[in-house]
Coordinates of C-alpha atoms in Angstrom, one line a residue:
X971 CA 141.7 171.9 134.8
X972 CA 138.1 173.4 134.7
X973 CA 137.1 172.1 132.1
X974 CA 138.3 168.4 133.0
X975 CA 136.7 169.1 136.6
X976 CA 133.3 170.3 134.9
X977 CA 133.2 167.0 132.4
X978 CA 133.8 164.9 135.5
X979 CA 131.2 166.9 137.9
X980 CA 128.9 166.2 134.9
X981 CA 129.9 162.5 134.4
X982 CA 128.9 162.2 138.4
X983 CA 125.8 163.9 138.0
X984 CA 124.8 162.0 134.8
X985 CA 125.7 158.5 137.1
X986 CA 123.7 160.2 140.0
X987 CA 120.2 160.5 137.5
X988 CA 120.8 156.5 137.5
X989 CA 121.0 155.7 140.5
X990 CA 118.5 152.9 141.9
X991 CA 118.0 154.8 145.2
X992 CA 115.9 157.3 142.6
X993 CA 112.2 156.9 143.4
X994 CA 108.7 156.4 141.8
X995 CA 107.8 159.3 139.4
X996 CA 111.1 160.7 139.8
X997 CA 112.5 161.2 136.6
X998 CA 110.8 161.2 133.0
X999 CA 111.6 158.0 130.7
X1000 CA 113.3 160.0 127.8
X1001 CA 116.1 158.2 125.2
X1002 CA 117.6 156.7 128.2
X1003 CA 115.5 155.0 129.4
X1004 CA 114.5 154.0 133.2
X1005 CA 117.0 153.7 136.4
X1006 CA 117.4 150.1 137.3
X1007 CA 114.7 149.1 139.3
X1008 CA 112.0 151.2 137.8
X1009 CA 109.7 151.2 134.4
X1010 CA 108.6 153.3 132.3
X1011 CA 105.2 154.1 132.8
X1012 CA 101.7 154.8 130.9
X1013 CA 102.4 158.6 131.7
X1014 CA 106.3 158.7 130.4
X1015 CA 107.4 158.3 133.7
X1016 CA 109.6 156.2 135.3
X1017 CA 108.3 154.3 138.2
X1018 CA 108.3 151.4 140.3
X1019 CA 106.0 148.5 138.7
X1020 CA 105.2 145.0 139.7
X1021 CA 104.0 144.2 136.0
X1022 CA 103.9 144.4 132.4
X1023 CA 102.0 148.1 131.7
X1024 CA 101.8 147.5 127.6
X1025 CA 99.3 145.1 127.5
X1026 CA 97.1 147.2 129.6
X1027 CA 93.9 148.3 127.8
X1028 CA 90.9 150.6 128.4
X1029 CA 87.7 149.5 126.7
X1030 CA 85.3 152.5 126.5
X1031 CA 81.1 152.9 125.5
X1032 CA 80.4 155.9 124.2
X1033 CA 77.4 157.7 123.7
X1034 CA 76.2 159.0 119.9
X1035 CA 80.3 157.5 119.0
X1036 CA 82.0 154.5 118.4
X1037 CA 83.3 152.5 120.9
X1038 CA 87.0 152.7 121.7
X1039 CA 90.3 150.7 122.7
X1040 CA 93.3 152.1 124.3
X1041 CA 96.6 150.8 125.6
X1042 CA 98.6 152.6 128.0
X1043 CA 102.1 153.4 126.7
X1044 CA 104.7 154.4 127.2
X1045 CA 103.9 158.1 125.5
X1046 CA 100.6 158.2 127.4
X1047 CA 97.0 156.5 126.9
X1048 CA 96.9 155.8 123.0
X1049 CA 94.3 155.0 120.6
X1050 CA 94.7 151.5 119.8
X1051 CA 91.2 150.6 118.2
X1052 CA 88.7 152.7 117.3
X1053 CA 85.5 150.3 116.2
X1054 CA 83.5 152.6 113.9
X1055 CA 80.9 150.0 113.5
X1056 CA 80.1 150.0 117.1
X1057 CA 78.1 152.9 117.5
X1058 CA 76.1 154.2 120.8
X1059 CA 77.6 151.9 122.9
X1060 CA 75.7 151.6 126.6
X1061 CA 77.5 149.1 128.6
X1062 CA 81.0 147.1 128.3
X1063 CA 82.5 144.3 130.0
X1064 CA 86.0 142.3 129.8
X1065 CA 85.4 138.9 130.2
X1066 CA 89.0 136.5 131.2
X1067 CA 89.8 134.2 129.3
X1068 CA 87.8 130.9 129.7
X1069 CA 88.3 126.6 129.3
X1070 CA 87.1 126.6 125.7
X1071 CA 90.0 128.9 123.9
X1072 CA 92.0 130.9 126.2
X1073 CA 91.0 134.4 124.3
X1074 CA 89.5 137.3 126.3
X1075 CA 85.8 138.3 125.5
X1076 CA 84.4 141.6 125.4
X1077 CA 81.0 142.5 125.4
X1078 CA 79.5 145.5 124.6
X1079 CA 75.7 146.7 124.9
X1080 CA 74.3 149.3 122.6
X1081 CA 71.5 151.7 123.1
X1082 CA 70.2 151.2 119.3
X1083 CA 71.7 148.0 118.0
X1084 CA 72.8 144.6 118.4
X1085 CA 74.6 143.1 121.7
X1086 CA 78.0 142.1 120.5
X1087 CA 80.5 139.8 121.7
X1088 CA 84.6 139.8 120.8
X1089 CA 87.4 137.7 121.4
X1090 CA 90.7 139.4 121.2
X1091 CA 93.8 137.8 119.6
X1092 CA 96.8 139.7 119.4
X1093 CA 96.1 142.7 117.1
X1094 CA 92.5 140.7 116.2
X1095 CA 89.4 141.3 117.0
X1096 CA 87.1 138.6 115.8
X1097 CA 82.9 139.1 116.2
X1098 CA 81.7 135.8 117.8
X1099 CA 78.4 136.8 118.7
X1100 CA 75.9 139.1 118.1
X1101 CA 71.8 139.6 118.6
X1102 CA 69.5 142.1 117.6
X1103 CA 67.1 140.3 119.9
X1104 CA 69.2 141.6 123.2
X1105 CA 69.9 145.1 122.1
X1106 CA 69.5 148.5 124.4
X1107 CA 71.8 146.2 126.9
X1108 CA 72.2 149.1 129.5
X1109 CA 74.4 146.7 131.7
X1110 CA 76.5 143.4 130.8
X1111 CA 78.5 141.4 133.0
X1112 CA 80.4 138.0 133.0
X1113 CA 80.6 134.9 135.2
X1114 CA 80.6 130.9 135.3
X1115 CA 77.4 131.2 136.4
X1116 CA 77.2 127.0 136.2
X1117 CA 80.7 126.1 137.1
X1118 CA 81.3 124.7 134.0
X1119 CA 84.5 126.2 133.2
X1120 CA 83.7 128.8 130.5
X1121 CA 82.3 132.4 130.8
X1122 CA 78.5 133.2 131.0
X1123 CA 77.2 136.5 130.5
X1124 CA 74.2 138.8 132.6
X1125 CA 72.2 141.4 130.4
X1126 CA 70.0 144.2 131.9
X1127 CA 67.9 145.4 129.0
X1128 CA 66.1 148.4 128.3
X1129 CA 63.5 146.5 126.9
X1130 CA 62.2 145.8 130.5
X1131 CA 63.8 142.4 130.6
X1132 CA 67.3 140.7 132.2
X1133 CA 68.9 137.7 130.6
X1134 CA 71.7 135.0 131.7
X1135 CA 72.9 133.3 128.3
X1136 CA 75.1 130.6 128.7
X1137 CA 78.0 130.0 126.7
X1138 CA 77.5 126.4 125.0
X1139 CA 79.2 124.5 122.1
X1140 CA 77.8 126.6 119.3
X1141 CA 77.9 130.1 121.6
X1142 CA 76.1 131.7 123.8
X1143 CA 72.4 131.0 124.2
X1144 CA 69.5 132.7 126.7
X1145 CA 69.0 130.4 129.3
X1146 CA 67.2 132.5 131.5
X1147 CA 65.1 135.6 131.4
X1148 CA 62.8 137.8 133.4
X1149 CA 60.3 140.4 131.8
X1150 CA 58.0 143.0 132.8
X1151 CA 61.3 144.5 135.1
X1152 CA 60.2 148.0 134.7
X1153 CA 63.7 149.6 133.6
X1154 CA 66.4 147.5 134.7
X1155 CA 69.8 149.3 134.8
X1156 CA 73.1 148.6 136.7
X1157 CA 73.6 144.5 137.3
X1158 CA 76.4 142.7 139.1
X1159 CA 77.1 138.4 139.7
X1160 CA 77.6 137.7 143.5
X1161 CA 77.5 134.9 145.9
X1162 CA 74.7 135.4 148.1
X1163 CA 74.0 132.4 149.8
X1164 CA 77.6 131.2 150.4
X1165 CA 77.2 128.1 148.1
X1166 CA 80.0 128.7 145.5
X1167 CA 77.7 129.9 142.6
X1168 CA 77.2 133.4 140.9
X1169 CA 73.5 134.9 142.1
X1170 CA 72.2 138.2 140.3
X1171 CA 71.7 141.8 141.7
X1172 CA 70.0 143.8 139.9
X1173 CA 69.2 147.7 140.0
X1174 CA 65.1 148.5 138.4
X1175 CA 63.1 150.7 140.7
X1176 CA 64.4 148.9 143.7
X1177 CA 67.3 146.7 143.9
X1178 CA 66.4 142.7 143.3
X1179 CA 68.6 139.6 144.3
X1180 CA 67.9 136.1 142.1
X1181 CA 69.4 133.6 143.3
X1182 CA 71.2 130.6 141.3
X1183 CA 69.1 127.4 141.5
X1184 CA 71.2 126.0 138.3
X1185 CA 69.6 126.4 135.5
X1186 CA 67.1 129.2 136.8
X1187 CA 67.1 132.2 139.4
X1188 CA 64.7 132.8 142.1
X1189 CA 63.6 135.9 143.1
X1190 CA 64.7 136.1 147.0
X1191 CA 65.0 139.9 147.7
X1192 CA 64.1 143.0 147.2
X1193 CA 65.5 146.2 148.9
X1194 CA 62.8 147.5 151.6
X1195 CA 63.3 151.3 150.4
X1196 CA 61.7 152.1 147.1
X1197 CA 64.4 154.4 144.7
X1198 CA 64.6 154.7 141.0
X1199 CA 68.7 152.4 141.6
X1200 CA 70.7 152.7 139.0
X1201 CA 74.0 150.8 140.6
X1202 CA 74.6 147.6 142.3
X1203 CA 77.9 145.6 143.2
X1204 CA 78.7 142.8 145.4
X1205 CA 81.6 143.1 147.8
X1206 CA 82.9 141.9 151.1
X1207 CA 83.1 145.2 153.0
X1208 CA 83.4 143.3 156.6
X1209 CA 86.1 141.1 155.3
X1210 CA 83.5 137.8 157.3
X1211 CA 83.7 135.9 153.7
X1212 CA 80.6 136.8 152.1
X1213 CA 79.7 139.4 149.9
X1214 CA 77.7 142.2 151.0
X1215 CA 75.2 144.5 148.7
X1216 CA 75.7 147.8 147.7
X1217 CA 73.4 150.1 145.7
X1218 CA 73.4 153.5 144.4
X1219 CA 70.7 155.5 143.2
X1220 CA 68.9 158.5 140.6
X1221 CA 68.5 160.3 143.9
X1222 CA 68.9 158.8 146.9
X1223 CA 71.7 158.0 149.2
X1224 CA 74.3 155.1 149.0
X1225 CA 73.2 151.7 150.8
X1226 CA 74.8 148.9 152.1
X1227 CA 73.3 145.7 152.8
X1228 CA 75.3 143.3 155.2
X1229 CA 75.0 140.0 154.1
X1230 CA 74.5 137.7 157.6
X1231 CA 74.4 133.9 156.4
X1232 CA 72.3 135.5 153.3
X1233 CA 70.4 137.6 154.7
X1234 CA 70.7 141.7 153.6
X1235 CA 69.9 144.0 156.2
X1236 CA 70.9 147.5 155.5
X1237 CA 73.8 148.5 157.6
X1238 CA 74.7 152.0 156.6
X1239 CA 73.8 154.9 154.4
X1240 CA 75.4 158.0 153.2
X1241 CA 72.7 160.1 154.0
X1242 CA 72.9 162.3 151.3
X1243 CA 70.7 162.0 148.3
X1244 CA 73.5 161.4 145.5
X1245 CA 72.8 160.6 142.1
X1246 CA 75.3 157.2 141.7
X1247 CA 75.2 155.6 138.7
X1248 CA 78.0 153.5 139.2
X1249 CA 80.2 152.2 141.6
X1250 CA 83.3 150.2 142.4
X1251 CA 85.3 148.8 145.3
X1252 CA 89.0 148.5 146.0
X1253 CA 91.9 148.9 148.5
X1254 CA 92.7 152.8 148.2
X1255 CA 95.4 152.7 151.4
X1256 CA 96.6 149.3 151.3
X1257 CA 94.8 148.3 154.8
X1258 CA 94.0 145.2 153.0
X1259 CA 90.2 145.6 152.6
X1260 CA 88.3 147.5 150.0
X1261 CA 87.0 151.1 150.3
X1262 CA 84.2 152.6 147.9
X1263 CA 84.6 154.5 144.8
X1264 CA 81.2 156.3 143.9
X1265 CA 80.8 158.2 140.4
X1266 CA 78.6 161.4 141.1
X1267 CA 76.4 162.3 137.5
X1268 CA 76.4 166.1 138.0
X1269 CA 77.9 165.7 141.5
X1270 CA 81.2 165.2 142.9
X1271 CA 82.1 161.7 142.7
X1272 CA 83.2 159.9 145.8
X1273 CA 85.6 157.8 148.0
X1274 CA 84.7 156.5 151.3
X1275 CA 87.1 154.7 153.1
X1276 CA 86.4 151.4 154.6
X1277 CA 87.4 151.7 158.8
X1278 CA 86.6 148.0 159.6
X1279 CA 83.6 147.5 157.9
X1280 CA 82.4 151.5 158.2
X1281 CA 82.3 153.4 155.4
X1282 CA 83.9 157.3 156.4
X1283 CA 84.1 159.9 153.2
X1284 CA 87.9 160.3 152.3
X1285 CA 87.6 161.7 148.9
X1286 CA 85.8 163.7 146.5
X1287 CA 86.5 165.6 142.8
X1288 CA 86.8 169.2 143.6
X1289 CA 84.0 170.3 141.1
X1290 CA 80.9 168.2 140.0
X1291 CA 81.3 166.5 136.8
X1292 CA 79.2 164.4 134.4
X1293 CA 80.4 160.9 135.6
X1294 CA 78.6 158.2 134.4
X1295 CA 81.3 155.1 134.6
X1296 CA 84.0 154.6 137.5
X1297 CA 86.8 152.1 137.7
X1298 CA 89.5 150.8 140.4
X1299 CA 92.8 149.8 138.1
X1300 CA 96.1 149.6 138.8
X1301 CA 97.2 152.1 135.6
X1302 CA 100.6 152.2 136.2
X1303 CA 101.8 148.9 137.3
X1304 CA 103.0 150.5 140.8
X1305 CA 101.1 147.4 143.3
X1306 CA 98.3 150.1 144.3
X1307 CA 94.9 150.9 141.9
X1308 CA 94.4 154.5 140.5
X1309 CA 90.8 155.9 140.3
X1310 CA 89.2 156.6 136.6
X1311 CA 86.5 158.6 136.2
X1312 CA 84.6 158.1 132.6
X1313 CA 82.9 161.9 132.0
X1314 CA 80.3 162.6 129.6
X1315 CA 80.6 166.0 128.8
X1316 CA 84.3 166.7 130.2
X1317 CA 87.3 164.9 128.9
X1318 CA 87.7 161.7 131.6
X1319 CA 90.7 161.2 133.8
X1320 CA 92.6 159.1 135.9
X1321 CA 94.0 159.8 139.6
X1322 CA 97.1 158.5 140.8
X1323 CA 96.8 156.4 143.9
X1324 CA 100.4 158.1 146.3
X1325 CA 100.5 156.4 149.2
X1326 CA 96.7 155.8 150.0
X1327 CA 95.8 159.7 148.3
X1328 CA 94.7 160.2 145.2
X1329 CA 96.5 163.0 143.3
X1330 CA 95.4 164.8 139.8
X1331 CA 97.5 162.8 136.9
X1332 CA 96.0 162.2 133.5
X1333 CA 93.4 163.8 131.3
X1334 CA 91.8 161.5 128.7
X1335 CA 90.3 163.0 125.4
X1336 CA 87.7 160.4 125.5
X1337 CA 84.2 162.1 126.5
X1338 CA 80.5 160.6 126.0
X1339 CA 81.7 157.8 128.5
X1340 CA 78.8 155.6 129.0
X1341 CA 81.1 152.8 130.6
X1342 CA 84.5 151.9 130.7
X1343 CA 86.6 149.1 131.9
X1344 CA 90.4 148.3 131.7
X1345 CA 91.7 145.1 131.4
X1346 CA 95.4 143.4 131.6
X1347 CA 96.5 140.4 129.6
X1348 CA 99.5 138.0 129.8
X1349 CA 102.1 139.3 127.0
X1350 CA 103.0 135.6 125.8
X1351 CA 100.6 134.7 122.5
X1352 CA 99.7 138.2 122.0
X1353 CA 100.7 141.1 120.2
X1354 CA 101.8 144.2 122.9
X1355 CA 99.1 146.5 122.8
X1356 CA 101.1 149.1 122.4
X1357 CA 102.4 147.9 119.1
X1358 CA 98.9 147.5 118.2
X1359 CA 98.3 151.5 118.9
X1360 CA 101.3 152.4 117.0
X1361 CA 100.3 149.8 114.1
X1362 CA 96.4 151.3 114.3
X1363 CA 97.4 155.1 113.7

């Protein structure tokens, strides 16, 4: 009689573990698998997820190292390519997939050699363009620039120049450039005037605006307070439809520059003289409009909530660290976005967004982060990333 009452306490038990009333984070994936309703998650987990996790993928530049891939699996963040002939990478962009082909593109800068450009096909990586002409590209970043359907890429050089090359029938080509820029860094595509097509912020000395005039950019702006800026991004903070300026700086505090009927007029400052050389924006609580992530080089990095259009601190690492590259991305497949913090000299992690707070969860062994960027691509045509880790080891 025990032991028939112990095997069916432990049969309950075991049917108990399975239950769908189990929630997020819960229980770990193991042999059996997930409860129904839940996934098993980059971290071995099994959570709640809105979307496919294995075709998620981290693109990293690296300093003095080669430029990385990896997928998040279900055994963690794995390795899934490692491209040895990328070396010294500065900047790296996804670009989605465009009119021509349907492939993703990734670009990625380098502080010595050539810009390169990638499509990715299933477990391929095909080099479609490269120039020796546009290398030390501290800053790269996609748009349709002409609304003509494919992607057209932004280059902040070291070389004291910026370029727009548009993507034509035999690849890209420079369409537009402006020398003599001093040392352009951080860049970012926005709509400044309201009229549907991608203008250009750019971060050298102070922060610049060009605006789109089709197949040039006019200078228009240029921030009123001289700093050595290293970041810019575009983003709707007052949720009125048009995208407001941001900036970060070497030293100097966070700005933001309310766009009224394109016009910038600086609207709020941190105050305190942070060293910001990147930034990003997205919906931390799930209020439905986008807070500020800010990566602190040799200072804490930063969260400030948006309060209607009012930035408030919410957030900060517990230690400074060397973060040079930040990124709003929805790791886990849960509906919210985690926080990743690419570190130079400490390995880089990734926050957990619970409920609106961000909570200590992975530690990456990827270090000499110059920028990073995840990406997520439909499974159907392609290879699983995370077959492509396992098939790469």
């Amino acid at each position: 009689m025990f032991e028939r009452a112990s095997i069916g306490l432990l049969a309950t038990s075991l049917i108990a573990c399975f239950e769908p009333s189990l929630e997020d984070g819960d229980v770990r994936c193991g042999e059996a698998g997930c409860p129904p309703g839940l996934t098993c998650a980059g971290d071995g987990v099994c959570r709640v997820t809105t979307g496919d996790t294995e075709n998620t993928v981290l693109a990293v530049a690296r300093a003095g190292a080669s430029a990385q891939l990896w997928a998040a699996c279900a055994d963690g963040i794995q390795l899934a390519w490692d491209l040895d002939h990328v070396h010294d990478a500065s900047s790296i962009a996804w670009g989605d997939s465009d009119g021509r082909d349907g492939h993703r593109r990734l670009a990625i800068g380098s502080n010595d050699e050539e810009l390169r450009v990638k499509t990715v096909d299933g477990d391929q990586l095909h080099e479609e363009f490269s120039s020796w002409q546009l290398r030390q590209a501290r800053a790269v970043a996609w748009a349709d620039y002409d609304r003509d359907g494919d992607l057209d890429l932004g280059i902040s050089s070291g070389m004291q120049s910026v370029h727009v090359l548009e993507q034509r029938r035999d690849g890209l080509e420079t369409e537009w450039q402006v020398n003599n820029m001093g040392q352009p860094y951080g860049l970012a595509w926005g709509d400044v005037d309201g009229d549907g097509a991608d203008d250009l912020a750019v971060a050298a000395g102070n922060a610049r605006v060009y605006r789109n005039q089709g197949n040039w950019f006019e200078d228009v702006w240029t921030s009123p307070a001289r700093e050595d800026r290293r970041s810019v991004l575009w983003v709707d903070l007052d949720g009125d439809g048009d995208d407001d300026l941001i900036t970060g700086a070497l030293a100097g505090p966070i700005r933001v520059h309310t766009n009224q009927g394109g016009v910038l007029t600086e609207s709020w400052s941190s105050g305190d003289v942070l060293h910001a050389p990147a930034l990003d924006a997205g919906d931390l609580d799930g209020d439905g409009d986008l807070d500020l992530a800010v990566a602190g080089r040799d200072q804490p990095s930063r969260v400030f909530r948006n309060d209607g259009g009012v930035l408030v601190l919410a957030w900060m690492t517990a230690a400074p660290e060397t973060t040079a590259s930040i990124d709003w991305f929805d790791v886990d497949g849960d509906g919210d976005l985690d926080l990743t913090l690419g570190n130079v000299d400490e390995p880089s992690r990734i926050l957990r967004n619970d409920r609106g707070t961000l909570v200590d969860w992975l530690t990456l062994d990827i270090t000499g982060v110059n920028q990073l960027a995840w990406h997520r691509w439909s499974l159907e045509g392609h290879t699983p990333a995370c077959d492509v880790a396992a098939w790469r080891q």
